[in-house]
Amino acid sequence: MNKTKQLLLASAVLTLLPMGAQAGLINGGFESPSFTPGSPDVSFIDAASLPGWNTTAADNVIEIWSDGVLGVPAYEGTQFAELNANLVSTLFQDSDGIASGSILGFEFAHRGRLGIDTLRLDITDLGLDGVFGTADDSLLFSKEYADGNQSWGFYTSAGEAPIVALGNTVRFSYVSVSAAGGNDSVGNFIDAADFGVGVAQPIPEPMTLSMILAGLVPVYRLSRRA
Ligand SMILES: [Ca+2]
Ligand SMILES: [Ca+2]
Ligand SMILES: [Ca+2]
């Protein structure tokens, strides 16, 4: 477990989701299924065989790398994914049961493959119809992250404006924006993706909204199920 995640989870409290609701991404570290332990390789599998994850790729293929392939270490565990399997792709998960007004936190690791690659995290409330891409969608958060191929970048919601859930299905999308190398099958490694859910905390005087937005005051605590 990395240091930042320990910090985030150190403040975890009881789950605030209804019974049966999901807290956190499923298989966010791409460790399941486990491929060829001790024999590093790259595996192309149908998204249906990868717990939790879906892809926008027309061939429905997700690419899993083992730790150390071509000199690239996993950020956590022994496996990670490349957003661009055979095609420029978005990997995503939908989560239900997050109460309206909940504060969403996130974290993930990103790395370029051949140079500087750019990933965009979109967090979208799918609206009453529960369908992505329709008029009632609300984009709750969107930000691009650029990383080179010499080290992993690790990002969290710390310091971001509060991301407030609206009570419908929430989609977490990791979008391949651009990649070095000019090949649709190359770019944007991802690992250790997760989210947490909390509630806004009462703000004691004399703390002000501006202080919160400046990241000086924690206003939520993350909760997460294993
Ligand atoms: Ca992993
Ligand atoms: Ca690929
Ligand atoms: Ca919708």
PDB file of C-alpha atoms and ligand atoms in Angstrom:
ATOM      1  CA  MET A   1       0.000   0.000   0.000  1.00  0.00           C
ATOM      2  CA  ASN A   2       1.416   3.340  -0.981  1.00  0.00           C
ATOM      3  CA  LYS A   3       1.910   6.207   1.405  1.00  0.00           C
ATOM      4  CA  THR A   4      -0.793   8.466   0.051  1.00  0.00           C
ATOM      5  CA  LYS A   5      -3.367   5.724   0.152  1.00  0.00           C
ATOM      6  CA  GLN A   6      -2.456   4.990   3.725  1.00  0.00           C
ATOM      7  CA  LEU A   7      -3.049   8.613   4.531  1.00  0.00           C
ATOM      8  CA  LEU A   8      -6.401   8.590   2.810  1.00  0.00           C
ATOM      9  CA  LEU A   9      -7.535   5.364   4.382  1.00  0.00           C
ATOM     10  CA  ALA A  10      -6.205   6.273   7.807  1.00  0.00           C
ATOM     11  CA  SER A  11      -9.143   8.588   8.165  1.00  0.00           C
ATOM     12  CA  ALA A  12     -11.657   6.024   6.917  1.00  0.00           C
ATOM     13  CA  VAL A  13     -14.786   5.769   8.994  1.00  0.00           C
ATOM     14  CA  LEU A  14     -17.835   3.561   8.824  1.00  0.00           C
ATOM     15  CA  THR A  15     -19.280   3.204   5.385  1.00  0.00           C
ATOM     16  CA  LEU A  16     -21.852   5.827   4.650  1.00  0.00           C
ATOM     17  CA  LEU A  17     -23.458   3.978   1.771  1.00  0.00           C
ATOM     18  CA  PRO A  18     -26.747   2.073   1.968  1.00  0.00           C
ATOM     19  CA  MET A  19     -26.562  -1.669   2.374  1.00  0.00           C
ATOM     20  CA  GLY A  20     -25.649  -3.301  -0.885  1.00  0.00           C
ATOM     21  CA  ALA A  21     -24.111  -0.192  -2.313  1.00  0.00           C
ATOM     22  CA  GLN A  22     -20.602  -0.282  -3.688  1.00  0.00           C
ATOM     23  CA  ALA A  23     -17.899   1.845  -2.153  1.00  0.00           C
ATOM     24  CA  GLY A  24     -14.747   1.974  -4.184  1.00  0.00           C
ATOM     25  CA  LEU A  25     -13.800   0.666  -7.591  1.00  0.00           C
ATOM     26  CA  ILE A  26     -13.754  -3.071  -8.180  1.00  0.00           C
ATOM     27  CA  ASN A  27     -10.336  -4.425  -9.125  1.00  0.00           C
ATOM     28  CA  GLY A  28      -8.952  -0.906  -9.331  1.00  0.00           C
ATOM     29  CA  GLY A  29      -5.404  -2.251  -9.269  1.00  0.00           C
ATOM     30  CA  PHE A  30      -5.998  -4.659 -12.176  1.00  0.00           C
ATOM     31  CA  GLU A  31      -4.772  -7.611 -10.100  1.00  0.00           C
ATOM     32  CA  SER A  32      -7.634  -9.953 -11.066  1.00  0.00           C
ATOM     33  CA  PRO A  33      -7.409 -12.263 -12.879  1.00  0.00           C
ATOM     34  CA  SER A  34      -3.770 -12.911 -12.128  1.00  0.00           C
ATOM     35  CA  PHE A  35      -1.657 -13.675 -15.148  1.00  0.00           C
ATOM     36  CA  THR A  36       1.461 -15.821 -15.336  1.00  0.00           C
ATOM     37  CA  PRO A  37       3.057 -15.068 -11.958  1.00  0.00           C
ATOM     38  CA  GLY A  38       6.817 -14.923 -12.253  1.00  0.00           C
ATOM     39  CA  SER A  39       6.681 -14.811 -16.008  1.00  0.00           C
ATOM     40  CA  PRO A  40       6.087 -11.183 -17.021  1.00  0.00           C
ATOM     41  CA  ASP A  41       3.922 -10.801 -20.052  1.00  0.00           C
ATOM     42  CA  VAL A  42       1.208  -8.665 -21.586  1.00  0.00           C
ATOM     43  CA  SER A  43      -2.297 -10.100 -21.691  1.00  0.00           C
ATOM     44  CA  PHE A  44      -5.164  -9.047 -23.941  1.00  0.00           C
ATOM     45  CA  ILE A  45      -8.500 -10.095 -22.492  1.00  0.00           C
ATOM     46  CA  ASP A  46     -12.164  -9.438 -23.128  1.00  0.00           C
ATOM     47  CA  ALA A  47     -13.484  -6.844 -20.675  1.00  0.00           C
ATOM     48  CA  ALA A  48     -16.075  -9.378 -19.531  1.00  0.00           C
ATOM     49  CA  SER A  49     -13.217 -11.393 -18.025  1.00  0.00           C
ATOM     50  CA  LEU A  50     -11.795  -8.468 -16.058  1.00  0.00           C
ATOM     51  CA  PRO A  51     -13.805  -7.854 -12.865  1.00  0.00           C
ATOM     52  CA  GLY A  52     -15.158  -4.339 -12.531  1.00  0.00           C
ATOM     53  CA  TRP A  53     -13.886  -2.758 -15.687  1.00  0.00           C
ATOM     54  CA  ASN A  54     -15.465  -1.848 -19.014  1.00  0.00           C
ATOM     55  CA  THR A  55     -13.925  -0.310 -22.114  1.00  0.00           C
ATOM     56  CA  THR A  56     -15.127   1.878 -24.958  1.00  0.00           C
ATOM     57  CA  ALA A  57     -12.926  -0.079 -27.374  1.00  0.00           C
ATOM     58  CA  ALA A  58     -14.930  -1.598 -30.226  1.00  0.00           C
ATOM     59  CA  ASP A  59     -13.139  -4.912 -29.771  1.00  0.00           C
ATOM     60  CA  ASN A  60     -13.923  -4.860 -26.013  1.00  0.00           C
ATOM     61  CA  VAL A  61     -10.313  -5.774 -25.279  1.00  0.00           C
ATOM     62  CA  ILE A  62      -8.423  -4.583 -22.201  1.00  0.00           C
ATOM     63  CA  GLU A  63      -4.647  -4.920 -22.012  1.00  0.00           C
ATOM     64  CA  ILE A  64      -3.018  -6.006 -18.750  1.00  0.00           C
ATOM     65  CA  TRP A  65       0.730  -5.724 -18.169  1.00  0.00           C
ATOM     66  CA  SER A  66       2.673  -7.677 -15.613  1.00  0.00           C
ATOM     67  CA  ASP A  67       5.188  -5.991 -13.352  1.00  0.00           C
ATOM     68  CA  GLY A  68       8.481  -5.407 -15.121  1.00  0.00           C
ATOM     69  CA  VAL A  69       7.465  -5.912 -18.745  1.00  0.00           C
ATOM     70  CA  LEU A  70       9.739  -3.767 -20.930  1.00  0.00           C
ATOM     71  CA  GLY A  71      11.162  -2.334 -17.731  1.00  0.00           C
ATOM     72  CA  VAL A  72       7.869  -0.881 -16.520  1.00  0.00           C
ATOM     73  CA  PRO A  73       7.084  -1.665 -12.868  1.00  0.00           C
ATOM     74  CA  ALA A  74       3.532  -1.927 -11.590  1.00  0.00           C
ATOM     75  CA  TYR A  75       2.613   1.004  -9.349  1.00  0.00           C
ATOM     76  CA  GLU A  76       1.022  -1.421  -6.906  1.00  0.00           C
ATOM     77  CA  GLY A  77       0.724  -5.185  -6.884  1.00  0.00           C
ATOM     78  CA  THR A  78       1.967  -7.086  -9.916  1.00  0.00           C
ATOM     79  CA  GLN A  79      -0.310  -5.898 -12.717  1.00  0.00           C
ATOM     80  CA  PHE A  80      -1.549  -2.699 -14.343  1.00  0.00           C
ATOM     81  CA  ALA A  81      -3.430  -1.714 -17.499  1.00  0.00           C
ATOM     82  CA  GLU A  82      -2.767   0.233 -20.674  1.00  0.00           C
ATOM     83  CA  LEU A  83      -5.743   2.369 -21.727  1.00  0.00           C
ATOM     84  CA  ASN A  84      -4.888   1.882 -25.376  1.00  0.00           C
ATOM     85  CA  ALA A  85      -5.095  -1.877 -25.811  1.00  0.00           C
ATOM     86  CA  ASN A  86      -5.533  -2.218 -29.575  1.00  0.00           C
ATOM     87  CA  LEU A  87      -7.437   1.067 -29.908  1.00  0.00           C
ATOM     88  CA  VAL A  88      -7.530   4.481 -28.242  1.00  0.00           C
ATOM     89  CA  SER A  89      -9.752   3.647 -25.307  1.00  0.00           C
ATOM     90  CA  THR A  90     -11.516   4.752 -22.166  1.00  0.00           C
ATOM     91  CA  LEU A  91     -11.744   2.365 -19.226  1.00  0.00           C
ATOM     92  CA  PHE A  92     -14.659   2.963 -16.909  1.00  0.00           C
ATOM     93  CA  GLN A  93     -16.730   1.690 -13.988  1.00  0.00           C
ATOM     94  CA  ASP A  94     -20.255   2.601 -12.898  1.00  0.00           C
ATOM     95  CA  SER A  95     -21.154   2.767  -9.217  1.00  0.00           C
ATOM     96  CA  ASP A  96     -24.667   2.754  -7.773  1.00  0.00           C
ATOM     97  CA  GLY A  97     -26.028   3.646  -4.380  1.00  0.00           C
ATOM     98  CA  ILE A  98     -24.009   6.777  -3.677  1.00  0.00           C
ATOM     99  CA  ALA A  99     -26.322   9.087  -1.785  1.00  0.00           C
ATOM    100  CA  SER A 100     -27.043  12.566  -3.095  1.00  0.00           C
ATOM    101  CA  GLY A 101     -24.856  15.092  -1.327  1.00  0.00           C
ATOM    102  CA  SER A 102     -22.050  12.620  -0.681  1.00  0.00           C
ATOM    103  CA  ILE A 103     -18.549  13.880  -1.318  1.00  0.00           C
ATOM    104  CA  LEU A 104     -16.485  11.752  -3.704  1.00  0.00           C
ATOM    105  CA  GLY A 105     -12.752  11.303  -3.340  1.00  0.00           C
ATOM    106  CA  PHE A 106     -10.495   9.552  -5.866  1.00  0.00           C
ATOM    107  CA  GLU A 107      -6.976   8.345  -6.416  1.00  0.00           C
ATOM    108  CA  PHE A 108      -5.107   6.668  -9.274  1.00  0.00           C
ATOM    109  CA  ALA A 109      -1.649   6.206 -10.741  1.00  0.00           C
ATOM    110  CA  HIS A 110      -0.759   7.142 -14.340  1.00  0.00           C
ATOM    111  CA  ARG A 111       2.326   6.760 -16.494  1.00  0.00           C
ATOM    112  CA  GLY A 112       3.304   7.358 -20.107  1.00  0.00           C
ATOM    113  CA  ARG A 113       4.533   4.486 -22.237  1.00  0.00           C
ATOM    114  CA  LEU A 114       6.773   5.977 -24.931  1.00  0.00           C
ATOM    115  CA  GLY A 115       6.796   9.577 -23.749  1.00  0.00           C
ATOM    116  CA  ILE A 116       4.334  12.026 -22.272  1.00  0.00           C
ATOM    117  CA  ASP A 117       0.825  10.568 -22.335  1.00  0.00           C
ATOM    118  CA  THR A 118      -2.299  12.377 -21.184  1.00  0.00           C
ATOM    119  CA  LEU A 119      -5.236  10.813 -19.360  1.00  0.00           C
ATOM    120  CA  ARG A 120      -8.469  12.551 -18.383  1.00  0.00           C
ATOM    121  CA  LEU A 121     -10.511  11.508 -15.374  1.00  0.00           C
ATOM    122  CA  ASP A 122     -14.206  12.218 -15.831  1.00  0.00           C
ATOM    123  CA  ILE A 123     -16.663  11.594 -12.995  1.00  0.00           C
ATOM    124  CA  THR A 124     -20.198  11.742 -14.337  1.00  0.00           C
ATOM    125  CA  ASP A 125     -23.619  11.463 -12.714  1.00  0.00           C
ATOM    126  CA  LEU A 126     -25.683   9.533 -15.275  1.00  0.00           C
ATOM    127  CA  GLY A 127     -28.975  11.202 -14.353  1.00  0.00           C
ATOM    128  CA  LEU A 128     -32.355   9.632 -13.773  1.00  0.00           C
ATOM    129  CA  ASP A 129     -32.139   7.503 -16.906  1.00  0.00           C
ATOM    130  CA  GLY A 130     -28.955   5.826 -15.689  1.00  0.00           C
ATOM    131  CA  VAL A 131     -27.583   6.005 -19.224  1.00  0.00           C
ATOM    132  CA  PHE A 132     -24.273   7.595 -20.140  1.00  0.00           C
ATOM    133  CA  GLY A 133     -24.196  10.220 -22.881  1.00  0.00           C
ATOM    134  CA  THR A 134     -27.743  11.496 -22.552  1.00  0.00           C
ATOM    135  CA  ALA A 135     -29.012  14.986 -21.838  1.00  0.00           C
ATOM    136  CA  ASP A 136     -29.521  14.448 -18.119  1.00  0.00           C
ATOM    137  CA  ASP A 137     -25.864  13.613 -17.461  1.00  0.00           C
ATOM    138  CA  SER A 138     -23.947  15.898 -15.104  1.00  0.00           C
ATOM    139  CA  LEU A 139     -20.182  16.091 -15.243  1.00  0.00           C
ATOM    140  CA  LEU A 140     -19.107  16.229 -11.602  1.00  0.00           C
ATOM    141  CA  PHE A 141     -15.358  16.377 -12.214  1.00  0.00           C
ATOM    142  CA  SER A 142     -12.989  16.444 -15.179  1.00  0.00           C
ATOM    143  CA  LYS A 143      -9.245  16.929 -15.249  1.00  0.00           C
ATOM    144  CA  GLU A 144      -6.328  15.960 -17.469  1.00  0.00           C
ATOM    145  CA  TYR A 145      -3.123  14.430 -16.153  1.00  0.00           C
ATOM    146  CA  ALA A 146       0.105  14.250 -18.188  1.00  0.00           C
ATOM    147  CA  ASP A 147       2.960  11.940 -17.258  1.00  0.00           C
ATOM    148  CA  GLY A 148       6.174  10.820 -18.897  1.00  0.00           C
ATOM    149  CA  ASN A 149       7.504   7.293 -19.174  1.00  0.00           C
ATOM    150  CA  GLN A 150      10.153   7.457 -16.462  1.00  0.00           C
ATOM    151  CA  SER A 151       7.931   7.291 -13.394  1.00  0.00           C
ATOM    152  CA  TRP A 152       4.368   6.939 -12.235  1.00  0.00           C
ATOM    153  CA  GLY A 153       2.319   9.967 -11.271  1.00  0.00           C
ATOM    154  CA  PHE A 154      -0.077   9.421  -8.366  1.00  0.00           C
ATOM    155  CA  TYR A 155      -3.113  11.656  -8.026  1.00  0.00           C
ATOM    156  CA  THR A 156      -5.902  12.172  -5.536  1.00  0.00           C
ATOM    157  CA  SER A 157      -8.835  14.502  -5.032  1.00  0.00           C
ATOM    158  CA  ALA A 158      -6.971  16.282  -2.256  1.00  0.00           C
ATOM    159  CA  GLY A 159      -6.982  19.998  -2.968  1.00  0.00           C
ATOM    160  CA  GLU A 160      -9.775  19.774  -5.528  1.00  0.00           C
ATOM    161  CA  ALA A 161     -13.103  21.494  -5.039  1.00  0.00           C
ATOM    162  CA  PRO A 162     -15.599  19.125  -3.367  1.00  0.00           C
ATOM    163  CA  ILE A 163     -17.058  16.599  -5.824  1.00  0.00           C
ATOM    164  CA  VAL A 164     -20.689  16.262  -4.800  1.00  0.00           C
ATOM    165  CA  ALA A 165     -22.751  13.229  -5.816  1.00  0.00           C
ATOM    166  CA  LEU A 166     -26.289  13.775  -7.113  1.00  0.00           C
ATOM    167  CA  GLY A 167     -27.706  10.401  -6.118  1.00  0.00           C
ATOM    168  CA  ASN A 168     -27.746   8.558  -9.434  1.00  0.00           C
ATOM    169  CA  THR A 169     -25.312   6.080 -10.954  1.00  0.00           C
ATOM    170  CA  VAL A 170     -21.816   7.566 -11.094  1.00  0.00           C
ATOM    171  CA  ARG A 171     -19.386   6.721 -13.885  1.00  0.00           C
ATOM    172  CA  PHE A 172     -15.637   6.937 -13.330  1.00  0.00           C
ATOM    173  CA  SER A 173     -13.987   7.245 -16.749  1.00  0.00           C
ATOM    174  CA  TYR A 174     -10.261   7.125 -17.460  1.00  0.00           C
ATOM    175  CA  VAL A 175      -9.969   8.583 -20.931  1.00  0.00           C
ATOM    176  CA  SER A 176      -6.939   8.274 -23.197  1.00  0.00           C
ATOM    177  CA  VAL A 177      -6.582  11.854 -24.442  1.00  0.00           C
ATOM    178  CA  SER A 178      -3.240  11.588 -26.200  1.00  0.00           C
ATOM    179  CA  ALA A 179      -0.192   9.372 -26.262  1.00  0.00           C
ATOM    180  CA  ALA A 180       3.364   9.602 -27.507  1.00  0.00           C
ATOM    181  CA  GLY A 181       4.318   7.307 -30.342  1.00  0.00           C
ATOM    182  CA  GLY A 182       1.512   7.924 -32.776  1.00  0.00           C
ATOM    183  CA  ASN A 183       0.107   4.413 -32.525  1.00  0.00           C
ATOM    184  CA  ASP A 184      -3.477   3.776 -31.388  1.00  0.00           C
ATOM    185  CA  SER A 185      -2.369   0.657 -29.538  1.00  0.00           C
ATOM    186  CA  VAL A 186       0.174   2.476 -27.382  1.00  0.00           C
ATOM    187  CA  GLY A 187      -0.216   4.694 -24.365  1.00  0.00           C
ATOM    188  CA  ASN A 188      -1.506   5.632 -20.932  1.00  0.00           C
ATOM    189  CA  PHE A 189      -0.729   3.125 -18.213  1.00  0.00           C
ATOM    190  CA  ILE A 190      -3.060   3.134 -15.214  1.00  0.00           C
ATOM    191  CA  ASP A 191      -2.954   1.421 -11.818  1.00  0.00           C
ATOM    192  CA  ALA A 192      -4.260   1.767  -8.259  1.00  0.00           C
ATOM    193  CA  ALA A 193      -7.525   3.482  -9.218  1.00  0.00           C
ATOM    194  CA  ASP A 194     -10.091   3.910  -6.488  1.00  0.00           C
ATOM    195  CA  PHE A 195     -12.681   6.227  -5.025  1.00  0.00           C
ATOM    196  CA  GLY A 196     -14.154   6.879  -1.606  1.00  0.00           C
ATOM    197  CA  VAL A 197     -17.386   8.360  -0.352  1.00  0.00           C
ATOM    198  CA  GLY A 198     -17.985  10.628   2.600  1.00  0.00           C
ATOM    199  CA  VAL A 199     -20.346  13.316   3.712  1.00  0.00           C
ATOM    200  CA  ALA A 200     -19.753  16.989   4.102  1.00  0.00           C
ATOM    201  CA  GLN A 201     -18.770  17.827   7.656  1.00  0.00           C
ATOM    202  CA  PRO A 202     -20.081  20.780   9.636  1.00  0.00           C
ATOM    203  CA  ILE A 203     -17.699  23.678   9.337  1.00  0.00           C
ATOM    204  CA  PRO A 204     -16.796  25.271  12.661  1.00  0.00           C
ATOM    205  CA  GLU A 205     -16.316  29.010  12.835  1.00  0.00           C
ATOM    206  CA  PRO A 206     -14.325  30.902  11.777  1.00  0.00           C
ATOM    207  CA  MET A 207     -13.392  28.643   8.896  1.00  0.00           C
ATOM    208  CA  THR A 208     -14.655  29.928   5.613  1.00  0.00           C
ATOM    209  CA  LEU A 209     -15.501  28.454   2.265  1.00  0.00           C
ATOM    210  CA  SER A 210     -12.502  30.135   0.750  1.00  0.00           C
ATOM    211  CA  MET A 211     -10.248  28.314   3.186  1.00  0.00           C
ATOM    212  CA  ILE A 212     -11.852  25.013   2.274  1.00  0.00           C
ATOM    213  CA  LEU A 213     -11.481  25.642  -1.417  1.00  0.00           C
ATOM    214  CA  ALA A 214      -7.859  26.525  -0.796  1.00  0.00           C
ATOM    215  CA  GLY A 215      -7.404  23.027   0.568  1.00  0.00           C
ATOM    216  CA  LEU A 216      -6.661  24.236   4.073  1.00  0.00           C
ATOM    217  CA  VAL A 217      -9.554  22.459   5.717  1.00  0.00           C
ATOM    218  CA  PRO A 218     -10.580  18.828   5.249  1.00  0.00           C
ATOM    219  CA  VAL A 219     -14.326  18.749   4.813  1.00  0.00           C
ATOM    220  CA  TYR A 220     -14.892  15.070   4.250  1.00  0.00           C
ATOM    221  CA  ARG A 221     -13.561  11.721   5.217  1.00  0.00           C
ATOM    222  CA  LEU A 222     -13.224   8.839   2.841  1.00  0.00           C
ATOM    223  CA  SER A 223     -14.885   5.547   3.514  1.00  0.00           C
ATOM    224  CA  ARG A 224     -14.087   2.445   1.580  1.00  0.00           C
ATOM    225  CA  ARG A 225     -14.797  -1.219   1.525  1.00  0.00           C
ATOM    226  CA  ALA A 226     -12.049  -3.669   0.739  1.00  0.00           C
TER     227      ALA A 226
HETATM  228 CA    CA B   1      -1.849  -3.149  -9.795  1.00  0.00          CA
HETATM  229 CA    CA B   2      -1.590  -1.593 -26.231  1.00  0.00          CA
HETATM  230 CA    CA B   3     -28.076   9.994 -18.518  1.00  0.00          CA
END
